[in-house]
PDB file of C-alpha atoms and ligand atoms in Angstrom:
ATOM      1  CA  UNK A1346      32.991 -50.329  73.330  1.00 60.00           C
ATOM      2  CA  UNK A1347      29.866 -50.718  75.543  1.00 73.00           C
ATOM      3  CA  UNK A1348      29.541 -54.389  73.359  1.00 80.00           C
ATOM      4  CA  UNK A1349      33.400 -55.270  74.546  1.00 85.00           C
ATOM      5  CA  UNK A1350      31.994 -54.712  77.989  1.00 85.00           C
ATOM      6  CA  UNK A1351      28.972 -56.627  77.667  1.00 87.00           C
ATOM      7  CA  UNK A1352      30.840 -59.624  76.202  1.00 88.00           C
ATOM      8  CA  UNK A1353      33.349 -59.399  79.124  1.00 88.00           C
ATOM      9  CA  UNK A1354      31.191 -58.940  81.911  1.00 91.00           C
ATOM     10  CA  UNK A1355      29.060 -62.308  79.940  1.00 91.00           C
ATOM     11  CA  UNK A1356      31.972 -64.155  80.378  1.00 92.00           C
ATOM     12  CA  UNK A1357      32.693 -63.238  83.945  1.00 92.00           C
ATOM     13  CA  UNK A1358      29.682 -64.051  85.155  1.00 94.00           C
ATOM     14  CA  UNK A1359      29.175 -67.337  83.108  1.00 92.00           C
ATOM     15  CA  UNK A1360      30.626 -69.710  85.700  1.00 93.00           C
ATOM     16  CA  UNK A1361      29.067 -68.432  88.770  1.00 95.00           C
ATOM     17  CA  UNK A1362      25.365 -68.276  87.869  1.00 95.00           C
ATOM     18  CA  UNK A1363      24.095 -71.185  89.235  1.00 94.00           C
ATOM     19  CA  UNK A1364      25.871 -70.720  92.688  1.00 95.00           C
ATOM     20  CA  UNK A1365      24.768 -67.296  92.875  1.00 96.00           C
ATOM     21  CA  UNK A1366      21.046 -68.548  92.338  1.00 96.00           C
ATOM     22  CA  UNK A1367      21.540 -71.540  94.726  1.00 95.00           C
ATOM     23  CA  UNK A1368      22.615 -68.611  97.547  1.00 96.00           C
ATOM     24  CA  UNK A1369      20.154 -66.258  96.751  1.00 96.00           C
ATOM     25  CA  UNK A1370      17.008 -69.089  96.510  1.00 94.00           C
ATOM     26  CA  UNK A1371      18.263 -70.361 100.266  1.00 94.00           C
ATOM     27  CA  UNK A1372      18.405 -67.048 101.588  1.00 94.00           C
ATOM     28  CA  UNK A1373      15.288 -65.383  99.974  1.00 93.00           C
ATOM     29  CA  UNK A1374      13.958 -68.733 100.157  1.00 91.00           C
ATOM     30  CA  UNK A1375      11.354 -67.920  97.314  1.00 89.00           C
ATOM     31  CA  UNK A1376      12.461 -68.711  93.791  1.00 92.00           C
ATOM     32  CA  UNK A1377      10.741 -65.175  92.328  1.00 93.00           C
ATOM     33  CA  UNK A1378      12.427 -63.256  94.956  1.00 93.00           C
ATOM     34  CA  UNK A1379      16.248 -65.427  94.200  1.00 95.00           C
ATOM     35  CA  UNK A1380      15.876 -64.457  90.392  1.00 95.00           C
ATOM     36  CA  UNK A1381      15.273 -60.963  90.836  1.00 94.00           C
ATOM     37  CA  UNK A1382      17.996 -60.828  93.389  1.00 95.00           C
ATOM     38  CA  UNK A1383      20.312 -62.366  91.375  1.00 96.00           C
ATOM     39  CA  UNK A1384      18.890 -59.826  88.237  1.00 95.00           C
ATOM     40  CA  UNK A1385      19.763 -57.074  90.762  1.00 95.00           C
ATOM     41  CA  UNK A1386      22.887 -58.043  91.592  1.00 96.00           C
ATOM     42  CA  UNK A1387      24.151 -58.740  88.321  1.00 96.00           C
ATOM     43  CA  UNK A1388      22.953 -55.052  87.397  1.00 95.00           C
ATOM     44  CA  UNK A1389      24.810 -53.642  89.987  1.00 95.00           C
ATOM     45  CA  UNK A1390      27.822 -55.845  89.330  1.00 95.00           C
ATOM     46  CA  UNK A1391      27.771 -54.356  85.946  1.00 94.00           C
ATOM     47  CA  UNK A1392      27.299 -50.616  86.592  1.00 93.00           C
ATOM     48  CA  UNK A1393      30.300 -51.204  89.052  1.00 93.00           C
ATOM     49  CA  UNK A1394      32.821 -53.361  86.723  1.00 91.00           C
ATOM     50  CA  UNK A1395      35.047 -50.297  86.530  1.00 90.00           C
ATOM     51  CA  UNK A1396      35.219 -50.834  90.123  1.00 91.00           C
ATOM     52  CA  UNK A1397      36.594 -54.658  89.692  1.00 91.00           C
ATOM     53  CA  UNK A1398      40.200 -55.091  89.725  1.00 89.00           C
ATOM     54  CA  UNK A1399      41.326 -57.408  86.993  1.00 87.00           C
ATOM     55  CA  UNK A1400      42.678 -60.631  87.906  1.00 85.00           C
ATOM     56  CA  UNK A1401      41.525 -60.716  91.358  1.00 89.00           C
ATOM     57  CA  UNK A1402      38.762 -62.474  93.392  1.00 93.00           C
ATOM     58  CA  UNK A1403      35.884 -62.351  90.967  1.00 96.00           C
ATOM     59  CA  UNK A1404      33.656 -64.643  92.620  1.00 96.00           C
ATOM     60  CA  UNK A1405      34.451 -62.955  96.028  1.00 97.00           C
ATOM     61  CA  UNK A1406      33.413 -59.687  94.597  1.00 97.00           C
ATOM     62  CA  UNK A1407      29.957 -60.647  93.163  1.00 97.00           C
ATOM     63  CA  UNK A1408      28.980 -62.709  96.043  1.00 98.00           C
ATOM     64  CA  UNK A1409      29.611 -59.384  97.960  1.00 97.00           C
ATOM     65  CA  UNK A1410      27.285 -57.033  95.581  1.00 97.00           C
ATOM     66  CA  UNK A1411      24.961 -60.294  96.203  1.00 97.00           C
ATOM     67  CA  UNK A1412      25.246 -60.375  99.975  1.00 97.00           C
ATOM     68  CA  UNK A1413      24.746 -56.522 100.105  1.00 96.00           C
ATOM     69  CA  UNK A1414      22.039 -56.280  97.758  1.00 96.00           C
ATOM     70  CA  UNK A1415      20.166 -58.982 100.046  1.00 95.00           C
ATOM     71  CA  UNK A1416      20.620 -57.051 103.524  1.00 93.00           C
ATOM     72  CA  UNK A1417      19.515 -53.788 102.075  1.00 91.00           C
ATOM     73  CA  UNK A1418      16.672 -54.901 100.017  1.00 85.00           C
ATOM     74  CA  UNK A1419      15.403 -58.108 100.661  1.00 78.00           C
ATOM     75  CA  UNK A1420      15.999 -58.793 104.072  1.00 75.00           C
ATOM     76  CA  UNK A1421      13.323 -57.030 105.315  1.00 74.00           C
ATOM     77  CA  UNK A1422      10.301 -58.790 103.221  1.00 71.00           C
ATOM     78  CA  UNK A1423      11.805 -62.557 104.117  1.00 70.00           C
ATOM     79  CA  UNK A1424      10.238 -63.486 107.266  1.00 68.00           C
ATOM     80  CA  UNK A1425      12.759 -64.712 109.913  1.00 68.00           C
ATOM     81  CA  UNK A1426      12.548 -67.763 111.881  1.00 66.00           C
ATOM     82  CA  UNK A1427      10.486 -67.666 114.783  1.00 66.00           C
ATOM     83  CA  UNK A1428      12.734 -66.923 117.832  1.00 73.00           C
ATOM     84  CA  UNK A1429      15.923 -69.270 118.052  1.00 77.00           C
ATOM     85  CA  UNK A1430      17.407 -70.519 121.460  1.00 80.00           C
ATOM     86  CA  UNK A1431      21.306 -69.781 121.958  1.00 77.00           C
ATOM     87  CA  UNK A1432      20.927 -72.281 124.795  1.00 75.00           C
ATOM     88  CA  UNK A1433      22.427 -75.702 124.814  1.00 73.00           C
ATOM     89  CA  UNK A1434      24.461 -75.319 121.570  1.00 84.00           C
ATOM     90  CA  UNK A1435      27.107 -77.431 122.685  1.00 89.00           C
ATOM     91  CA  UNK A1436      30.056 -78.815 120.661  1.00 92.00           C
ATOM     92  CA  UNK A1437      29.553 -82.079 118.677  1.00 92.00           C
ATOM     93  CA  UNK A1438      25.907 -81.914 119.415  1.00 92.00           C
ATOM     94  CA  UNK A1439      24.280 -83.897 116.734  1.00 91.00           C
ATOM     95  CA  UNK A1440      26.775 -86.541 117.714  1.00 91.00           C
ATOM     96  CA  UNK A1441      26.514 -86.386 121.364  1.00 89.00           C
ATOM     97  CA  UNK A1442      22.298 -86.806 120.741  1.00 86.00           C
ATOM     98  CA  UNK A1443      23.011 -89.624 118.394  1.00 85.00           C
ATOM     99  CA  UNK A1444      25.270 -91.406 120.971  1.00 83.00           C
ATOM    100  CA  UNK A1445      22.796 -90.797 124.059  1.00 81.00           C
ATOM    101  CA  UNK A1446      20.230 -92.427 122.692  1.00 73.00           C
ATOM    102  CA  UNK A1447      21.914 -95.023 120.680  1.00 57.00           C
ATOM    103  CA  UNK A1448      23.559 -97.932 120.988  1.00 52.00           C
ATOM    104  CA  UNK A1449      24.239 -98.113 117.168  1.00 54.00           C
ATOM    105  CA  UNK A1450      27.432 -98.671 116.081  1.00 58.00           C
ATOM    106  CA  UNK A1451      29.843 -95.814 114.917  1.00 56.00           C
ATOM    107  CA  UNK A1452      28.744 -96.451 111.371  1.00 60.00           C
ATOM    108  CA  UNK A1453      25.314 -95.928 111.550  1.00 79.00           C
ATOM    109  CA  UNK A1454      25.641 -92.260 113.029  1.00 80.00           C
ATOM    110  CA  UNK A1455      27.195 -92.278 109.825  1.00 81.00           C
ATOM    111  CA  UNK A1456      24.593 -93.779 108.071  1.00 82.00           C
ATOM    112  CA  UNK A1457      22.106 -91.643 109.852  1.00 81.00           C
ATOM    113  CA  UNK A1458      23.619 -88.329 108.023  1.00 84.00           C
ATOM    114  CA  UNK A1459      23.398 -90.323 104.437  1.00 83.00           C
ATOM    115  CA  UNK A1460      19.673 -91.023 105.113  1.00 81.00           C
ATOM    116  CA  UNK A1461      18.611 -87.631 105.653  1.00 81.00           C
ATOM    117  CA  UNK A1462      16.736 -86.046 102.587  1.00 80.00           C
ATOM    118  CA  UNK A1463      18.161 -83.144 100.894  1.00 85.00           C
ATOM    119  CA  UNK A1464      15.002 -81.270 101.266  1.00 86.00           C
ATOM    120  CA  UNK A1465      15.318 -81.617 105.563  1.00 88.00           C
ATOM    121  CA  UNK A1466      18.430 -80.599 105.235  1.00 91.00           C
ATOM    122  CA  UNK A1467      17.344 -77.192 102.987  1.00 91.00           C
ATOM    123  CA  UNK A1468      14.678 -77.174 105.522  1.00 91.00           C
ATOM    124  CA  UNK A1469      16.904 -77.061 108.700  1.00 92.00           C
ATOM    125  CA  UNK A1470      19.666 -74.467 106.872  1.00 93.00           C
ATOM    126  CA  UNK A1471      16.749 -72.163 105.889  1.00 92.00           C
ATOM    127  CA  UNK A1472      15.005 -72.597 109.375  1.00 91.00           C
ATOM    128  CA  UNK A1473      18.526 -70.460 110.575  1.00 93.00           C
ATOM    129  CA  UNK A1474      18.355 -66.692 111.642  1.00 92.00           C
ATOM    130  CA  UNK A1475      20.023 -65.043 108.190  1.00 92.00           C
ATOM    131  CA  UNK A1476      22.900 -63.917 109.982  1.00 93.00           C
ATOM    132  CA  UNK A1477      24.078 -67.632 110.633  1.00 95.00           C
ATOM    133  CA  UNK A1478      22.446 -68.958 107.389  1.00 95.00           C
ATOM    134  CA  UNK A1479      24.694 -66.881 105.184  1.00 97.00           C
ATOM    135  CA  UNK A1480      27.924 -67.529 106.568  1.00 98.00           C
ATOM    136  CA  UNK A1481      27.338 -71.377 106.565  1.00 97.00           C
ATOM    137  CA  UNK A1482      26.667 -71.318 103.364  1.00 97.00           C
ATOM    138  CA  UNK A1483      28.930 -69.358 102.238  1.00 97.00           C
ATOM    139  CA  UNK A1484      32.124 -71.605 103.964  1.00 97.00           C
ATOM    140  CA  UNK A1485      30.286 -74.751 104.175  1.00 96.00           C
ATOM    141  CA  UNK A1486      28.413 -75.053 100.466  1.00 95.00           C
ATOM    142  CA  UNK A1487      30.542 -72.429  98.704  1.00 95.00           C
ATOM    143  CA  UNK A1488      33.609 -73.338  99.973  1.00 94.00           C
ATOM    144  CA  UNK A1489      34.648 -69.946 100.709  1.00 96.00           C
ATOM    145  CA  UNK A1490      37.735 -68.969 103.166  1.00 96.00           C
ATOM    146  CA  UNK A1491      37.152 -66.999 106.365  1.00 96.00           C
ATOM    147  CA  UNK A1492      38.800 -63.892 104.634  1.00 96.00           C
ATOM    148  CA  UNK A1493      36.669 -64.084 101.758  1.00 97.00           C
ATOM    149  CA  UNK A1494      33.775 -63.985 103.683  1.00 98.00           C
ATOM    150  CA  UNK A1495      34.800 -61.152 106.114  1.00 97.00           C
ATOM    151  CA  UNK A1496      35.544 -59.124 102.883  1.00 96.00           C
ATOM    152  CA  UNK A1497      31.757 -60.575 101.578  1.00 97.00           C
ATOM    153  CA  UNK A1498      29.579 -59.534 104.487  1.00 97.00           C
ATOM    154  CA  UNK A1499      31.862 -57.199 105.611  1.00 96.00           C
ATOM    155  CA  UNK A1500      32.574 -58.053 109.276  1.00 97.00           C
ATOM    156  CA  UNK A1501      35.638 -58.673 110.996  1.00 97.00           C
ATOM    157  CA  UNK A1502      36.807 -62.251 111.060  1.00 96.00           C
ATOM    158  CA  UNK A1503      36.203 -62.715 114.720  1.00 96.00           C
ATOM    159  CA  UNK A1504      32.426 -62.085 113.854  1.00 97.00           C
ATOM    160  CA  UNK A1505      32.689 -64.674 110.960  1.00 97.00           C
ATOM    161  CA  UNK A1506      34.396 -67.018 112.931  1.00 96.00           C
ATOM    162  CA  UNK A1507      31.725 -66.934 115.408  1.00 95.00           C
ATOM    163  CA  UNK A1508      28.555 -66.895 113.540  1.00 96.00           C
ATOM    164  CA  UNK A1509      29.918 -69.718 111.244  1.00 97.00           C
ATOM    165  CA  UNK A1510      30.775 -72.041 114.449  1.00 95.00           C
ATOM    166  CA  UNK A1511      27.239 -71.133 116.428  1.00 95.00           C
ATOM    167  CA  UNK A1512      25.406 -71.819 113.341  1.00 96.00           C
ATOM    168  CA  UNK A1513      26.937 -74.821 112.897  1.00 96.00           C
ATOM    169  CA  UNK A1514      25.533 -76.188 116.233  1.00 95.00           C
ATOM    170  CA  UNK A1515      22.204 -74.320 115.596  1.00 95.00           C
ATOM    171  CA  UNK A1516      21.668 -76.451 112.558  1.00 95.00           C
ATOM    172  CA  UNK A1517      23.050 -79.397 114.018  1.00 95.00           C
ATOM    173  CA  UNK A1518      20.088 -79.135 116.636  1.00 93.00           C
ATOM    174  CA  UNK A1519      17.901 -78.164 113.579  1.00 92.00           C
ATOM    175  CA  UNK A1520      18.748 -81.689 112.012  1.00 92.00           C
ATOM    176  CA  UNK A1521      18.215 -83.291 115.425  1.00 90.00           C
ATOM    177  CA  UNK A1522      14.728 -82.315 115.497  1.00 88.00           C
ATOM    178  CA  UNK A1523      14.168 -82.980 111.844  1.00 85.00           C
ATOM    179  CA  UNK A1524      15.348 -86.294 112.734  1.00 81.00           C
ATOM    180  CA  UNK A1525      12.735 -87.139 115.682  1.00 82.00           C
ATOM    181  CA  UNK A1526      10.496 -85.431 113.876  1.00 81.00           C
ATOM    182  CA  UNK A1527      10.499 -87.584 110.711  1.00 74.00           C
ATOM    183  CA  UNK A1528      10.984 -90.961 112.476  1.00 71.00           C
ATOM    184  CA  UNK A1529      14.263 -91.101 111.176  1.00 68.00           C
ATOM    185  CA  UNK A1530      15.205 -91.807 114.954  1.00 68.00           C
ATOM    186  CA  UNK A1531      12.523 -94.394 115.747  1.00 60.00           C
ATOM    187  CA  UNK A1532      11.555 -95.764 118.758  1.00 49.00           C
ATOM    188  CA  UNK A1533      14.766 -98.196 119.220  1.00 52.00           C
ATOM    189  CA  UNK A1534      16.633 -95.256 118.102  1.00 50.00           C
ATOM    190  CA  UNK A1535      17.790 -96.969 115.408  1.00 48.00           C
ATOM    191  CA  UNK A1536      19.357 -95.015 112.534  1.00 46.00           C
ATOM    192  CA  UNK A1537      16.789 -95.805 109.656  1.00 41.00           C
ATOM    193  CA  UNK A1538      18.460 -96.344 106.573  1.00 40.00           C
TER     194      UNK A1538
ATOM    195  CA  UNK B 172      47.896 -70.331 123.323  1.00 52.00           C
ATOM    196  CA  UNK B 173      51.569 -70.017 124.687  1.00 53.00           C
ATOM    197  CA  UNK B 174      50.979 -72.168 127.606  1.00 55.00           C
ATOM    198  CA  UNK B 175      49.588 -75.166 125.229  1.00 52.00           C
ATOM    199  CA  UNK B 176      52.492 -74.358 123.120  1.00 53.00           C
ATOM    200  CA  UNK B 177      54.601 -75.320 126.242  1.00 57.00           C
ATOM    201  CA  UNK B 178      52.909 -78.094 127.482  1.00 64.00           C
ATOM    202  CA  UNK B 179      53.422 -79.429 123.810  1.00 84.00           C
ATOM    203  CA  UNK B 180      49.744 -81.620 124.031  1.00 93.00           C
ATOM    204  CA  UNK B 181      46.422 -81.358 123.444  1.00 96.00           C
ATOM    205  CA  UNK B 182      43.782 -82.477 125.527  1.00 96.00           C
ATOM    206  CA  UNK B 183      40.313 -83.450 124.591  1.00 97.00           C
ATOM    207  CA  UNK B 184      39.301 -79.456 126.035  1.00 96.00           C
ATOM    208  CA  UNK B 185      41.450 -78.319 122.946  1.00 97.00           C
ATOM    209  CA  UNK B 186      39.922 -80.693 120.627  1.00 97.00           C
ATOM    210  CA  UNK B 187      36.186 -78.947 121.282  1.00 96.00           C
ATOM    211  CA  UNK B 188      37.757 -75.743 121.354  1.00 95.00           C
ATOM    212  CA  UNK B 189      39.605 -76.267 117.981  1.00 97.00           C
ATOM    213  CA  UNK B 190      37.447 -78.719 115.962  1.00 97.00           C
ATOM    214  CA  UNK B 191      35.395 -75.962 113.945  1.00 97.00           C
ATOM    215  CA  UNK B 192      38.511 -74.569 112.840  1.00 96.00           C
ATOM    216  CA  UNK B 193      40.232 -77.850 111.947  1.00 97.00           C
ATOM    217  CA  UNK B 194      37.711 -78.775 109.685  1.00 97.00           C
ATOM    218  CA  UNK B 195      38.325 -75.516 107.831  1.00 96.00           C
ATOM    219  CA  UNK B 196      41.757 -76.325 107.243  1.00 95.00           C
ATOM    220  CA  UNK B 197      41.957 -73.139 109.903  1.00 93.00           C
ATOM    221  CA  UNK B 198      45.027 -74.240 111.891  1.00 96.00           C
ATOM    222  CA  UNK B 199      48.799 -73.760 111.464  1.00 96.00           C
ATOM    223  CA  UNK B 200      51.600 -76.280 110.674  1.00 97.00           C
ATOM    224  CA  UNK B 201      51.785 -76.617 114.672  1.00 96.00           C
ATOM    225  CA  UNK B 202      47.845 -76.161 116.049  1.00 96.00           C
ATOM    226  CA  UNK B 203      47.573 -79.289 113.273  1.00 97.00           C
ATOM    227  CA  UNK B 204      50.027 -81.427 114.431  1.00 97.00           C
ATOM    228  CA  UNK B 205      48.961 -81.074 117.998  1.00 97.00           C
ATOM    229  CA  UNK B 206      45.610 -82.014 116.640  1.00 98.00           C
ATOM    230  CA  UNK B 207      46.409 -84.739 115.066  1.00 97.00           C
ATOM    231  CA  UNK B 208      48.159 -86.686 117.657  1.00 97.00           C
ATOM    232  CA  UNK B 209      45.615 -86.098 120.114  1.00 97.00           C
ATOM    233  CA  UNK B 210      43.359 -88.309 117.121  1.00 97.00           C
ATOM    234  CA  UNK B 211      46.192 -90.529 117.324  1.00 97.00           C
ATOM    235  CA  UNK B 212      45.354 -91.827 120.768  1.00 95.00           C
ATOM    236  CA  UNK B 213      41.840 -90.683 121.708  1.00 97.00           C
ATOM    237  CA  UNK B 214      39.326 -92.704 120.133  1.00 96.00           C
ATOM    238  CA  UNK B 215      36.054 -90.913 121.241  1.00 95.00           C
ATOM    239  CA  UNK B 216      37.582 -87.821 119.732  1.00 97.00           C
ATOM    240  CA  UNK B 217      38.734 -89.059 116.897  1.00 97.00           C
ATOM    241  CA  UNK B 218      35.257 -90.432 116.064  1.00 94.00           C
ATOM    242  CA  UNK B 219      33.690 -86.973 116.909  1.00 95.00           C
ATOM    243  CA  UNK B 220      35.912 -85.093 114.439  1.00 97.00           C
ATOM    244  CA  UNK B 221      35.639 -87.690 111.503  1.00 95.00           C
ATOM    245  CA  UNK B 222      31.731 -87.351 111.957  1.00 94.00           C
ATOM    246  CA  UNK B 223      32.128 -83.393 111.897  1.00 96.00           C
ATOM    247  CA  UNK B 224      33.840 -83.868 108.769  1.00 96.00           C
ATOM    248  CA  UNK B 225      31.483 -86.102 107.267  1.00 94.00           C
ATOM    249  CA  UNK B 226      28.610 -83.621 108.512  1.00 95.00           C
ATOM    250  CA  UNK B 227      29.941 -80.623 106.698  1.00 95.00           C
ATOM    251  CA  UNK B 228      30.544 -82.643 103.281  1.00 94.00           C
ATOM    252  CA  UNK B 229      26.771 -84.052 103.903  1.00 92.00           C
ATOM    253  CA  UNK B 230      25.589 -80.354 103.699  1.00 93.00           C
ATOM    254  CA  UNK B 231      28.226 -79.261 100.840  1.00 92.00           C
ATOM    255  CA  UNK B 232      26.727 -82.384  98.820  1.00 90.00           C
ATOM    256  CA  UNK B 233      23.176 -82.534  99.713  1.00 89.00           C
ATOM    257  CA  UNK B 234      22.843 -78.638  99.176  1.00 88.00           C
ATOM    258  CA  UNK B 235      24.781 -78.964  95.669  1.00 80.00           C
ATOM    259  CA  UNK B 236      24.123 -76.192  93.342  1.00 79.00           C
ATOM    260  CA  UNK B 237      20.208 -75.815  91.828  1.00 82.00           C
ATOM    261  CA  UNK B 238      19.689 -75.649  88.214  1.00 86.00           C
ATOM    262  CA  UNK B 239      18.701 -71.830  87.373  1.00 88.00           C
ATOM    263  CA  UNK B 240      15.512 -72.411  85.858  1.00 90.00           C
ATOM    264  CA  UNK B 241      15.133 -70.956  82.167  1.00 90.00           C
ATOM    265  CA  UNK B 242      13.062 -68.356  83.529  1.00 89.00           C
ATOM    266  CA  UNK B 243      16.438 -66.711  84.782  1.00 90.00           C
ATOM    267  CA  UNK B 244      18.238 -67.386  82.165  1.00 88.00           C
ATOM    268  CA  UNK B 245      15.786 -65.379  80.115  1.00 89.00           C
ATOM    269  CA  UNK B 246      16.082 -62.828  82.426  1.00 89.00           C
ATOM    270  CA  UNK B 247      19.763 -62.625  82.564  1.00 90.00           C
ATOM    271  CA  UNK B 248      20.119 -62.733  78.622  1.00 88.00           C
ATOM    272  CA  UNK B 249      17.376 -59.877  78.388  1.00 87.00           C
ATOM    273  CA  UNK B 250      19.217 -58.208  81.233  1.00 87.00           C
ATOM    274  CA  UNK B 251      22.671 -58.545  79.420  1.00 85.00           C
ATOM    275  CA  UNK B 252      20.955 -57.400  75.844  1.00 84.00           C
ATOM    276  CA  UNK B 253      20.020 -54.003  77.608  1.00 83.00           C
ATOM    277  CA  UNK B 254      23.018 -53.224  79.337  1.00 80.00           C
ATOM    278  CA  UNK B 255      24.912 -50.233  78.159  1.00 75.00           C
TER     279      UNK B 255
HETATM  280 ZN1   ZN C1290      40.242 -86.584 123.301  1.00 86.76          ZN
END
């Protein structure tokens, strides 16, 4: 019996291991704290498997034990971003900077996103406020729908809907710093590449 | 929503408004088409949606799954041994 389980719930959770860990290291951003959450949440995921309804959204349901298991236990010991403006967060506003200061040609704004590294890129998602963190990655690197993610973090979809579009532009201002930062943009605001 | 349905055209207002959305595959049969032929004819949008698009499959590739170090998978095997 309980080794029927075990080899079932083995199974289940095969496939989604390593996107599990990839969520949990951005959000704890530690890699001791994203193992143990993952531990945790596959724990819970197993006392609960009664709870699972076959043939449905498997992924959807352990990313929500993961999600929950964050807010009410780790949360709390990652530090959060020093305080974020609202202000400014226009639409298309990595582009719009790119094309204010540049007289580069389409391509290169392009050629700008290639050049970034990945690690400014971790840097700028994990720079987010959770709230906006999870939900990009969740739709953005996960490839989640907006239900599944209303059903994940348990919000409405009007709430996903707006935390995934404002932390969009938040990390598009993120990268835009990164960017001047790093010299990407140099002083001819030229894309390096 | 029913007066754009009436007036039968975006404008570059409903591109902004809609663009998140469209890159999520979040429109209907008719918010798309709309969309779309708006692209058709305005460059400057068109260029801002195709480098949205590019953006959020930058972030989906350069954020590409980690490798869970052995450590875990230790972890998780030990984990699944004890389970009852
Ligand atoms: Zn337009």
């Amino acid at each position: 019996m309980a080794e029927n389980k075990q080899r079932e719930f083995s199974e289940l959770i095969e496939p989604h291991i390593s996107s599990l860990y990839s969520t949990a290291l951005r959000m704890t951003r530690n890699q001791n704290d994203a193992e143990d959450l993952v531990q945790d949440t596959l724990y819970k995921a197993y006392k609960a498997l009664a709870q699972y309804q076959r043939n449905t959204n498997f992924r959807a349901w352990i990313f929500r034990i993961l999600v929950n298991t964050f807010i009410t236990a780790y949360r709390k010991a990652v530090k959060q971003p020093q305080k974020v403006s609202y202000d400014d967060l226009e639409e298309f506003f990595l582009y719009k900077r790119l094309d204010e200061t540049v007289s580069i040609q389409e391509t290169s704004k392009e050629e700008f996103l290639e050049s970034m590294f990945d690690d400014d890129v971790k840097e700028a998602l994990e720079a987010l406020p959770y709230q906006f963190r999870l939900v990009v990655l969740l739709c953005d690197v996960e490839g989640f729908s907006y239900n599944e993610i209303a059903n994940i973090i348990d919000a409405p979809l009007g709430t996903v809907m707006s935390r995934l579009y404002r932390g969009r532009k938040l990390l598009q201002r993120q990268l835009w710093d990164y960017a001047k930062k790093r010299g990407y943009i140099n002083d001819d605001f030229k894309a390096k590449v | 929503m029913t007066l754009k349905q009436k007036s039968e055209k975006y404008d570059c207002a409903d591109i902004e408004r809609l663009v998140q959305k469209y890159i999520d595959s979040g429109l209907n049969d008719h918010e798309k088409q709309l969309f779309e032929e708006h692209l058709e004819y305005c460059l400057p949008c068109d260029k801002k949606v195709s480098f949205e698009l590019k953006l959020k499959s930058i972030i989906r590739h350069k954020m590409s799954h980690e490798v869970p170090p052995e450590n875990l998978k230790n972890k998780i095997s030990n984990l699944l041994e004890h389970l009852e």
